[in-house]
mmCIF file of C-alpha atoms and ligand atoms in Angstrom:
data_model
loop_
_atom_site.group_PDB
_atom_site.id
_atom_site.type_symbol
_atom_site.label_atom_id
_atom_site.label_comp_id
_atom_site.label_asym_id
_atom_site.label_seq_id
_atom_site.Cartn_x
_atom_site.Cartn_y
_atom_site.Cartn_z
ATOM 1 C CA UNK H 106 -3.311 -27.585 3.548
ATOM 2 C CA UNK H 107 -0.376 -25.253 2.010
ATOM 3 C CA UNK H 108 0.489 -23.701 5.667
ATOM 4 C CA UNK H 109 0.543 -20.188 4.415
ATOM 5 C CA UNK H 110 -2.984 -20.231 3.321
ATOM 6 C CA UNK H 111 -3.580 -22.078 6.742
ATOM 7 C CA UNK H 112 -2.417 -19.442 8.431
ATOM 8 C CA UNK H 113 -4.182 -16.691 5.998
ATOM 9 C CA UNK H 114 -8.043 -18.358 6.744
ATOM 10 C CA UNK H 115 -6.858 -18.323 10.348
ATOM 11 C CA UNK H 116 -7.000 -15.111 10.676
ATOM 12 C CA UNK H 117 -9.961 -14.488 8.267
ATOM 13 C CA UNK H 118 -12.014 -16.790 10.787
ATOM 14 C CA UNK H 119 -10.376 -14.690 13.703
ATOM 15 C CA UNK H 120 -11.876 -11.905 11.792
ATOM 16 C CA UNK H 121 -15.122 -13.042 11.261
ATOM 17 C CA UNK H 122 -15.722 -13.939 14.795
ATOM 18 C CA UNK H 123 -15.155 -9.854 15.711
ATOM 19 C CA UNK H 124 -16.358 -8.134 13.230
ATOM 20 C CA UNK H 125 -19.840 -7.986 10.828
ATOM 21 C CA UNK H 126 -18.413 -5.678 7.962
ATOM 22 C CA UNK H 127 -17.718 -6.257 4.233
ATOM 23 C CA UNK H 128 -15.903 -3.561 2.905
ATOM 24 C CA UNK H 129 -15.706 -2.529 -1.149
ATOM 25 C CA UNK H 130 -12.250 -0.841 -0.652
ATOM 26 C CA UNK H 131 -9.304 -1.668 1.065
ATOM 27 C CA UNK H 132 -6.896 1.546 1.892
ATOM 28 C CA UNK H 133 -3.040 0.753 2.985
ATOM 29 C CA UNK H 134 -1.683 3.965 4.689
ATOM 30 C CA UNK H 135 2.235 4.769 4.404
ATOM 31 C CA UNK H 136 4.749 6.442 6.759
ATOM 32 C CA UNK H 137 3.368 8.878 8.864
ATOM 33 C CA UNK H 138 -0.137 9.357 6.975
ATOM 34 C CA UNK H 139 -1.543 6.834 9.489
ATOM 35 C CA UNK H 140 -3.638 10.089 10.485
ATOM 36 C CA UNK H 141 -6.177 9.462 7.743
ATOM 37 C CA UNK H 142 -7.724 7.061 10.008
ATOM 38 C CA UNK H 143 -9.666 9.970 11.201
ATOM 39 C CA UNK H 144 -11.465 10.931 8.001
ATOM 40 C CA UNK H 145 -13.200 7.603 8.229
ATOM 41 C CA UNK H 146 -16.881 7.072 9.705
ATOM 42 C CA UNK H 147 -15.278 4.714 11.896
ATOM 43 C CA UNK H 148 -18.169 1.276 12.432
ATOM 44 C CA UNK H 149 -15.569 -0.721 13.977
ATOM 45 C CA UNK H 150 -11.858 -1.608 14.736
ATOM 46 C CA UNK H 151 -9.359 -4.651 14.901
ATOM 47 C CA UNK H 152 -6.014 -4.625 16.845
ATOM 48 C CA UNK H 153 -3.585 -6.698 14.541
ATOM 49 C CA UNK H 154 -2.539 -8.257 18.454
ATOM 50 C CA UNK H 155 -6.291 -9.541 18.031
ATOM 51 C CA UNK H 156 -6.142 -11.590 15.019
ATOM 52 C CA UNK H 157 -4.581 -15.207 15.538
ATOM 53 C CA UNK H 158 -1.642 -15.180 13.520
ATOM 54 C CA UNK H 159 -1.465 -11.896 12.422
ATOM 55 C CA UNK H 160 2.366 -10.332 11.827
ATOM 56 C CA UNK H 161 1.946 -7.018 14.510
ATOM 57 C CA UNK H 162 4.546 -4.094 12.930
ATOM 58 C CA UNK H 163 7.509 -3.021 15.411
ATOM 59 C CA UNK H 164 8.547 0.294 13.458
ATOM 60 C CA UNK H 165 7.354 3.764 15.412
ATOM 61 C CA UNK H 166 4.724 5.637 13.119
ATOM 62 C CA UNK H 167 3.130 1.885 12.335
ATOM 63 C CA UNK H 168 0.701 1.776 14.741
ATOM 64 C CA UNK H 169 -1.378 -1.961 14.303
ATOM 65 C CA UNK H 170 -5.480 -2.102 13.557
ATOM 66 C CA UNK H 171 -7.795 -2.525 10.941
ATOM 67 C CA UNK H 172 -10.284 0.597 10.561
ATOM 68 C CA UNK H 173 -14.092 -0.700 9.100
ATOM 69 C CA UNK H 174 -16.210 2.560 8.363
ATOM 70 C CA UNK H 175 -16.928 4.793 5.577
ATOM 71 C CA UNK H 176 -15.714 7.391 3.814
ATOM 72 C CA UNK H 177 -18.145 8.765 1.429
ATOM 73 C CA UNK H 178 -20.651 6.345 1.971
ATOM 74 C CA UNK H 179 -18.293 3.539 0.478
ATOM 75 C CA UNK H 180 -17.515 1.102 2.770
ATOM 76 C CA UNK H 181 -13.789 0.547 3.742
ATOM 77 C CA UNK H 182 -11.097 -1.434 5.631
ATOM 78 C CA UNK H 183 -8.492 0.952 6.440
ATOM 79 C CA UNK H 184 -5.023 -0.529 7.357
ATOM 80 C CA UNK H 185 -3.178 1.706 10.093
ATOM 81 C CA UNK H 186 0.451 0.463 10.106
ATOM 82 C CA UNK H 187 1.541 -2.173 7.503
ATOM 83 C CA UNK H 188 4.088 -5.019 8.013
ATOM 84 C CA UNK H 189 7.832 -4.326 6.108
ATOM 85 C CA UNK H 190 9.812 -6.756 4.878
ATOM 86 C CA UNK H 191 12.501 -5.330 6.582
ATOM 87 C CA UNK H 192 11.297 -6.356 10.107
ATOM 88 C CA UNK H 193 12.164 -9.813 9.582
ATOM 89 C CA UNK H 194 8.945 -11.480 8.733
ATOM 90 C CA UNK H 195 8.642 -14.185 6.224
ATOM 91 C CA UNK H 196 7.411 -12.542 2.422
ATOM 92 C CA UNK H 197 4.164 -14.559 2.971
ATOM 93 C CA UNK H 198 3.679 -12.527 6.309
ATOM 94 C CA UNK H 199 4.212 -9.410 4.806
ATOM 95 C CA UNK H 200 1.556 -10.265 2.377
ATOM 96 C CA UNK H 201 -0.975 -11.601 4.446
ATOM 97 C CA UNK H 202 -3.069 -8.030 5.098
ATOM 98 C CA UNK H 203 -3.985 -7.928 1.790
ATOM 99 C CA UNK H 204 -4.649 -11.024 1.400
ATOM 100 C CA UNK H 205 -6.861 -10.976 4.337
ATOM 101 C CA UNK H 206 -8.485 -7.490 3.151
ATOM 102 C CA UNK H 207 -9.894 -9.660 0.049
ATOM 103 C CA UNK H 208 -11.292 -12.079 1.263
ATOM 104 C CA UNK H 209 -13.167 -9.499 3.720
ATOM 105 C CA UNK H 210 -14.238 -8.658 0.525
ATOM 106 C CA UNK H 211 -12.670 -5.865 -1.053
ATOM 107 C CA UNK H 212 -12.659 -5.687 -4.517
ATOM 108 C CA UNK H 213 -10.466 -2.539 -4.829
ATOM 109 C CA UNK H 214 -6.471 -1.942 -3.053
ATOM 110 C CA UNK H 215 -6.028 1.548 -2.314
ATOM 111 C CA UNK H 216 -2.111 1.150 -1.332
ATOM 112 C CA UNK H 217 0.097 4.261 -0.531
ATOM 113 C CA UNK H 218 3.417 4.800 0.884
ATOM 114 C CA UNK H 219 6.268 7.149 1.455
ATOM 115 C CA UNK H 220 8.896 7.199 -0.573
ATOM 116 C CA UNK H 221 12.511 9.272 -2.258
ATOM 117 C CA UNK H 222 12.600 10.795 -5.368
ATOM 118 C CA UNK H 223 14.781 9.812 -7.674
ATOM 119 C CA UNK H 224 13.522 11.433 -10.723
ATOM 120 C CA UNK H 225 15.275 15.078 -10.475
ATOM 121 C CA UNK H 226 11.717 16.803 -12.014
ATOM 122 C CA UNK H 227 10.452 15.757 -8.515
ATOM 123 C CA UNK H 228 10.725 17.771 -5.464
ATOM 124 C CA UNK H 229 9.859 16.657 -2.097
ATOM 125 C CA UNK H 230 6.088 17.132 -1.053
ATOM 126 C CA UNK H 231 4.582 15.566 -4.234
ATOM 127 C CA UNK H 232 2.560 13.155 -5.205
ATOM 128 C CA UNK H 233 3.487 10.423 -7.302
ATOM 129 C CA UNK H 234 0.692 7.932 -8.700
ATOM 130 C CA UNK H 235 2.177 4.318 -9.778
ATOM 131 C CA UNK H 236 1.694 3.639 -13.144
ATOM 132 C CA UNK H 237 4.224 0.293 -13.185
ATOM 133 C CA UNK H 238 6.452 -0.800 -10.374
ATOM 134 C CA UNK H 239 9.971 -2.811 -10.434
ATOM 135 C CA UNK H 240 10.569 -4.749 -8.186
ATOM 136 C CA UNK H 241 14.659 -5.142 -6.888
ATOM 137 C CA UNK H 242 15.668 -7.816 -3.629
ATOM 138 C CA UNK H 243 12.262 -8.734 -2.476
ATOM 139 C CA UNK H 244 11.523 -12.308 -2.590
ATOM 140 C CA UNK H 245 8.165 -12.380 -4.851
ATOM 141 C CA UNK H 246 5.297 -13.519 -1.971
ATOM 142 C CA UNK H 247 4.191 -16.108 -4.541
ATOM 143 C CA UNK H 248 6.857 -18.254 -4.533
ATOM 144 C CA UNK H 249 6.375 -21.677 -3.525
ATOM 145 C CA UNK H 250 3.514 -23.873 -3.668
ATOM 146 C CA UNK H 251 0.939 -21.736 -5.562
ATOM 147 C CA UNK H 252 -2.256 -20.943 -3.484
ATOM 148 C CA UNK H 253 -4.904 -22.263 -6.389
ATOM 149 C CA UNK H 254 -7.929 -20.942 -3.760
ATOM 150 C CA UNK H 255 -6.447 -17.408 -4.500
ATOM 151 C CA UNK H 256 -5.161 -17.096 -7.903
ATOM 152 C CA UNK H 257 -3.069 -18.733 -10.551
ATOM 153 C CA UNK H 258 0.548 -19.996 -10.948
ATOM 154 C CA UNK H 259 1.731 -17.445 -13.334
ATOM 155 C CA UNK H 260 -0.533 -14.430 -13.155
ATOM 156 C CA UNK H 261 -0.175 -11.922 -15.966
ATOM 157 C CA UNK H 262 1.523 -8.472 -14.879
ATOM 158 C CA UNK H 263 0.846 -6.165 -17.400
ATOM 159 C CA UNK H 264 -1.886 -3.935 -15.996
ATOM 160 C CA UNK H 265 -1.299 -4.475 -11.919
ATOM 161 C CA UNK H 266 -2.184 -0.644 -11.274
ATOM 162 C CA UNK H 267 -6.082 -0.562 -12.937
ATOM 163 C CA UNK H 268 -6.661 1.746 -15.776
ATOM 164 C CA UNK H 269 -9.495 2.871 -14.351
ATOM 165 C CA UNK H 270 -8.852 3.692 -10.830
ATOM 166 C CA UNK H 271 -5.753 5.764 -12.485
ATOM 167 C CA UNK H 272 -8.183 7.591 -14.245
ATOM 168 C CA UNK H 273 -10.289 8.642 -11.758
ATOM 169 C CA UNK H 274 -7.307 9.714 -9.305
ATOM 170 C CA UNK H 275 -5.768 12.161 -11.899
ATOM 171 C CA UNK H 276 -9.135 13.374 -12.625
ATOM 172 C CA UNK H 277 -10.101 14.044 -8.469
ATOM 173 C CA UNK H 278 -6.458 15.417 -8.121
ATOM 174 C CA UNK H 279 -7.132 17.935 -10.435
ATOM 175 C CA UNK H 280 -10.735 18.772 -8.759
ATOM 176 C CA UNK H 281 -8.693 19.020 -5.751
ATOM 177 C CA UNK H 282 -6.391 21.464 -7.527
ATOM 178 C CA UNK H 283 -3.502 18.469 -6.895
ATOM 179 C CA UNK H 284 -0.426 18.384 -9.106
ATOM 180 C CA UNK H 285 -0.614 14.240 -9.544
ATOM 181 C CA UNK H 286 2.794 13.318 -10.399
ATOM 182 C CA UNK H 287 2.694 9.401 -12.338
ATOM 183 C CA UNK H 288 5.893 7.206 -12.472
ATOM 184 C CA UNK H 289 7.531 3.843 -11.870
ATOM 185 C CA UNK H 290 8.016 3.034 -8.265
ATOM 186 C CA UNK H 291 10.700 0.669 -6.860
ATOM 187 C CA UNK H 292 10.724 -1.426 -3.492
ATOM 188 C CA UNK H 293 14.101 -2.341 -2.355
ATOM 189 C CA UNK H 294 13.980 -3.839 0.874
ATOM 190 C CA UNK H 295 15.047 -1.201 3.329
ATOM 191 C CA UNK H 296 15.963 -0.589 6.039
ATOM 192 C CA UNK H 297 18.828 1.185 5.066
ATOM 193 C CA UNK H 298 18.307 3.700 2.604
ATOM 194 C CA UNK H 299 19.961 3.955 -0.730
ATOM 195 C CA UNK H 300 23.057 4.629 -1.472
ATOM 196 C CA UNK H 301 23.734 7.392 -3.689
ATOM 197 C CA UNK H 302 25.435 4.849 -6.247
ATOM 198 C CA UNK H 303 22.382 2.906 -6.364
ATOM 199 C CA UNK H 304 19.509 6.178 -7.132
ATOM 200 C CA UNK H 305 21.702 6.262 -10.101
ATOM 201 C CA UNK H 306 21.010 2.487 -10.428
ATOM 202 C CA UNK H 307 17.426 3.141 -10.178
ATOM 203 C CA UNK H 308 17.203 6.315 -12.281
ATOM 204 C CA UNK H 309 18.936 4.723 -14.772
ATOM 205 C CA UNK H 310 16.438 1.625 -14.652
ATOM 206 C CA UNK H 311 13.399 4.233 -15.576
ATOM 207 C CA UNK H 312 12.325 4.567 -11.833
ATOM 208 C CA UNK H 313 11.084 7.703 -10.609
ATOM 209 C CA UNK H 314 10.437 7.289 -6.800
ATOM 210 C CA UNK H 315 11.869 4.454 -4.221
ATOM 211 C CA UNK H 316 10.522 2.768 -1.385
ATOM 212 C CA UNK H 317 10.891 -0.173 1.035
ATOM 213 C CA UNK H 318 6.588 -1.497 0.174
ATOM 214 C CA UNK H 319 3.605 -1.548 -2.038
ATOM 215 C CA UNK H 320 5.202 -3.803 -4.985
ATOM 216 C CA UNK H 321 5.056 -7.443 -2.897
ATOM 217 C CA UNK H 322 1.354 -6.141 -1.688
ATOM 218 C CA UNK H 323 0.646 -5.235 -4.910
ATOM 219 C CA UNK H 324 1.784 -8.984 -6.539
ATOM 220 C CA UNK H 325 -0.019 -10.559 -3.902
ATOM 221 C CA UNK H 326 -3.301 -8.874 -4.475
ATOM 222 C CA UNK H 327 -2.918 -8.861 -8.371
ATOM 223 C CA UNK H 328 -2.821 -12.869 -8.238
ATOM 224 C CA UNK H 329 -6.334 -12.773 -6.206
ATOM 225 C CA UNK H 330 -7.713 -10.287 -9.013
ATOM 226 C CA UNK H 331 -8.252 -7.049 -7.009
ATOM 227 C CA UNK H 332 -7.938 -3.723 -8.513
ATOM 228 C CA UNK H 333 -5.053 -1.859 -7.491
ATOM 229 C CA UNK H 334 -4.041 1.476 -7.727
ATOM 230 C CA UNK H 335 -1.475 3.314 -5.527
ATOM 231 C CA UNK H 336 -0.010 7.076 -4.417
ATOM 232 C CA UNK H 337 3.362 7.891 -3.221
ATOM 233 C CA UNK H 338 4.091 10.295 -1.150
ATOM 234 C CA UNK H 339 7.223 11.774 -2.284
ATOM 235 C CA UNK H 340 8.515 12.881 1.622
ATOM 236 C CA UNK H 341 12.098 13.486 0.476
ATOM 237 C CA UNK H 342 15.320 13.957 -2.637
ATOM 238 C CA UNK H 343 16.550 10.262 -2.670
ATOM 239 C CA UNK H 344 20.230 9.970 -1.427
ATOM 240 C CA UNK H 345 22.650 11.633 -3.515
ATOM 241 C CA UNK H 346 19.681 14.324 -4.791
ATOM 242 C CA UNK H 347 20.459 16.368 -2.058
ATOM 243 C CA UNK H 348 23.012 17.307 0.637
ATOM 244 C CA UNK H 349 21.121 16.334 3.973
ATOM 245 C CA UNK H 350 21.110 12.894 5.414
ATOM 246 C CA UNK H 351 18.146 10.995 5.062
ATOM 247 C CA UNK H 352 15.694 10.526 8.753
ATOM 248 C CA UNK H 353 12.891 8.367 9.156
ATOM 249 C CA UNK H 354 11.749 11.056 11.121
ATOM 250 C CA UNK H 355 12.114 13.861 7.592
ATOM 251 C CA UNK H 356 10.080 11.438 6.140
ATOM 252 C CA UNK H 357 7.494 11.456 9.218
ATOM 253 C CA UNK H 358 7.538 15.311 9.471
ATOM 254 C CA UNK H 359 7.360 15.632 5.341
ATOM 255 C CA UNK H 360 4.378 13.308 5.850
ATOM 256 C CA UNK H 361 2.547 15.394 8.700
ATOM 257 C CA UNK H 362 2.820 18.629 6.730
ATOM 258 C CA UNK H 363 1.655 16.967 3.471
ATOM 259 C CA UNK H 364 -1.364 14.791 5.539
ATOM 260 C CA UNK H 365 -4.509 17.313 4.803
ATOM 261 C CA UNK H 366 -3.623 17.518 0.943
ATOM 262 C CA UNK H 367 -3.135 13.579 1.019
ATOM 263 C CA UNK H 368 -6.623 12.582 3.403
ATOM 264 C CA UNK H 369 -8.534 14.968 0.794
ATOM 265 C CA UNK H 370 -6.894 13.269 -2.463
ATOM 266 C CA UNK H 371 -7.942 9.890 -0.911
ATOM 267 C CA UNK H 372 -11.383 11.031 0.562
ATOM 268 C CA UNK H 373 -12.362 12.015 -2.566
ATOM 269 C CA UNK H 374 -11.170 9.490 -4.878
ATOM 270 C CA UNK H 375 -12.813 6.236 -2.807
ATOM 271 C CA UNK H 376 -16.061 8.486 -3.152
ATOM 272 C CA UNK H 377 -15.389 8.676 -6.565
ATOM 273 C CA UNK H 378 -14.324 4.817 -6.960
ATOM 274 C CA UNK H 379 -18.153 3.843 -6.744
ATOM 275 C CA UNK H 380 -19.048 4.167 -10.165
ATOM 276 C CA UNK H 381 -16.686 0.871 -10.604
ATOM 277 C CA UNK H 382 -18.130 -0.868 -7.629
HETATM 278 N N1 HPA K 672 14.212 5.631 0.194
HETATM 279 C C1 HPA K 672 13.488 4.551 0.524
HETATM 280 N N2 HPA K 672 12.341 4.627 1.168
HETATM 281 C C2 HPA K 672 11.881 5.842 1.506
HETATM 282 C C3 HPA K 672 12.587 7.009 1.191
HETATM 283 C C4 HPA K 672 13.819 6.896 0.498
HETATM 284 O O1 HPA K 672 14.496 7.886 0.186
HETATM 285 N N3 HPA K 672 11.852 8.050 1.665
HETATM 286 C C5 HPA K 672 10.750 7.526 2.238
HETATM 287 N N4 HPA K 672 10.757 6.186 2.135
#
């Protein structure tokens, strides 16, 4: 068997051995907005250290479980800390969450993240919902012997972030008296940020925020068919935007101010996913 989907229905069985839940939607939480674990009707939870297999995160802020519960009566798996690239783990690794969050049963990625602006119109504090992504340095997590179980060889790009789900998040922003920003997101691999040479790189490429995630989830869980959507959390000016150095700890403190306005946006957007359940 192709060892990285060896290693993917290990931990699915390691799952199924702990926990009775299948969940419709499966939310990825950012820097620093782990908190919105605690909006969830929690049933049940996973330690990533629990799951044979599983790559366990190492950055502070990423703290590593699974959340099953509810929010809004729609049943969830709730990642609390997500695996970077930049850690050191293998692109399949970094990957393997979502993977393992469809075949739980998921039909539906709710991904967010932290990120810089780098479109000037943007000031820190804002929202940003992906409506296309580039991806720059990341290996893509489907090279190599293509997984048929999960998807196919060449799987068509053009509409990773659903049409759908996009709708309905600018339409519960706006309930929720949220200005919903919408733009092309970058991952470069961290962990150093940017250079200021490079935001010009990347504004001049037609990219509005940066990050160092979401794009190689995203891939991985557009081969296996899920619908995807994603929000950005715009914590900071990307480097050369502004005069102060860049912190992972602005970015954590941007995040904890920003946290109720983000928990409500997603509360009420997985409530509102059902109708495509
Ligand atoms: N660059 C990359 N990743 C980030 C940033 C940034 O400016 N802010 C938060 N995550």
């Amino acid at each position: 068997m192709n060892p990285v989907y060896e290693k993917l229905m290990k931990c699915y069985e390691s799952f199924q051995k702990k926990i009775d839940f299948k969940p419709d939607v499966a939310i990825v939480l950012g820097s620093g907005l782990g908190d919105y674990a605690n909006d969830i009707d929690v049933v049940a939870e996973l330690d990533y250290h629990d799951i044979e297999g599983f790559p366990v995160s190492t950055v502070p802020g990423h703290a590593g479980k699974f959340i099953f519960g509810y929010v809004k009566g729609v049943p969830v798996v709730c990642m609390k800390g997500r695996v970077h690239y930049y850690e050191g783990y293998p692109i399949s690794d970094v990957v393997l969450p979502a993977r393992l969050m469809k075949l739980m049963g998921a039909k539906i990625l709710f991904l967010t993240n932290a990120s810089g602006g780098v479109n000037p119109n943007f000031t820190a504090g804002d929202f940003m919902m992906l409506k296309d992504h580039i991806s720059l340095w990341a290996p893509n997590p489907l090279i190599g012997a293509n997984i048929d179980e999960l998807g196919v060889r060449f799987p068509d790009m053009s509409h990773v972030y659903d049409e759908d789900l996009q709708e309905i998040l600018q339409k519960t922003a706006k309930d929720c008296n949220i200005d919903l920003k919408e733009g092309v997101y970058a991952q470069l691999t961290g962990p150093s940020f940017e250079s200021p040479a490079e935001i010009r790189m990347l504004h001049n490429l037609g990219v509005d925020a940066v990050g160092m995630s979401t794009v190689v989830e995203a891939i991985a869980a557009n081969h296996m068919g899920m619908k995807i959507c994603c929000v950005s959390f715009v914590s900071n000016a990307a480097a050369g935007l502004s005069s102060n150095p860049l912190t992972h700890e602005e970015v954590q403190e941007a995040a904890n101010i920003a946290a109720p306005k983000f928990r409500q946006l997603v509360s009420e957007a997985v409530g509102n996913f059902r109708q495509l359940l």
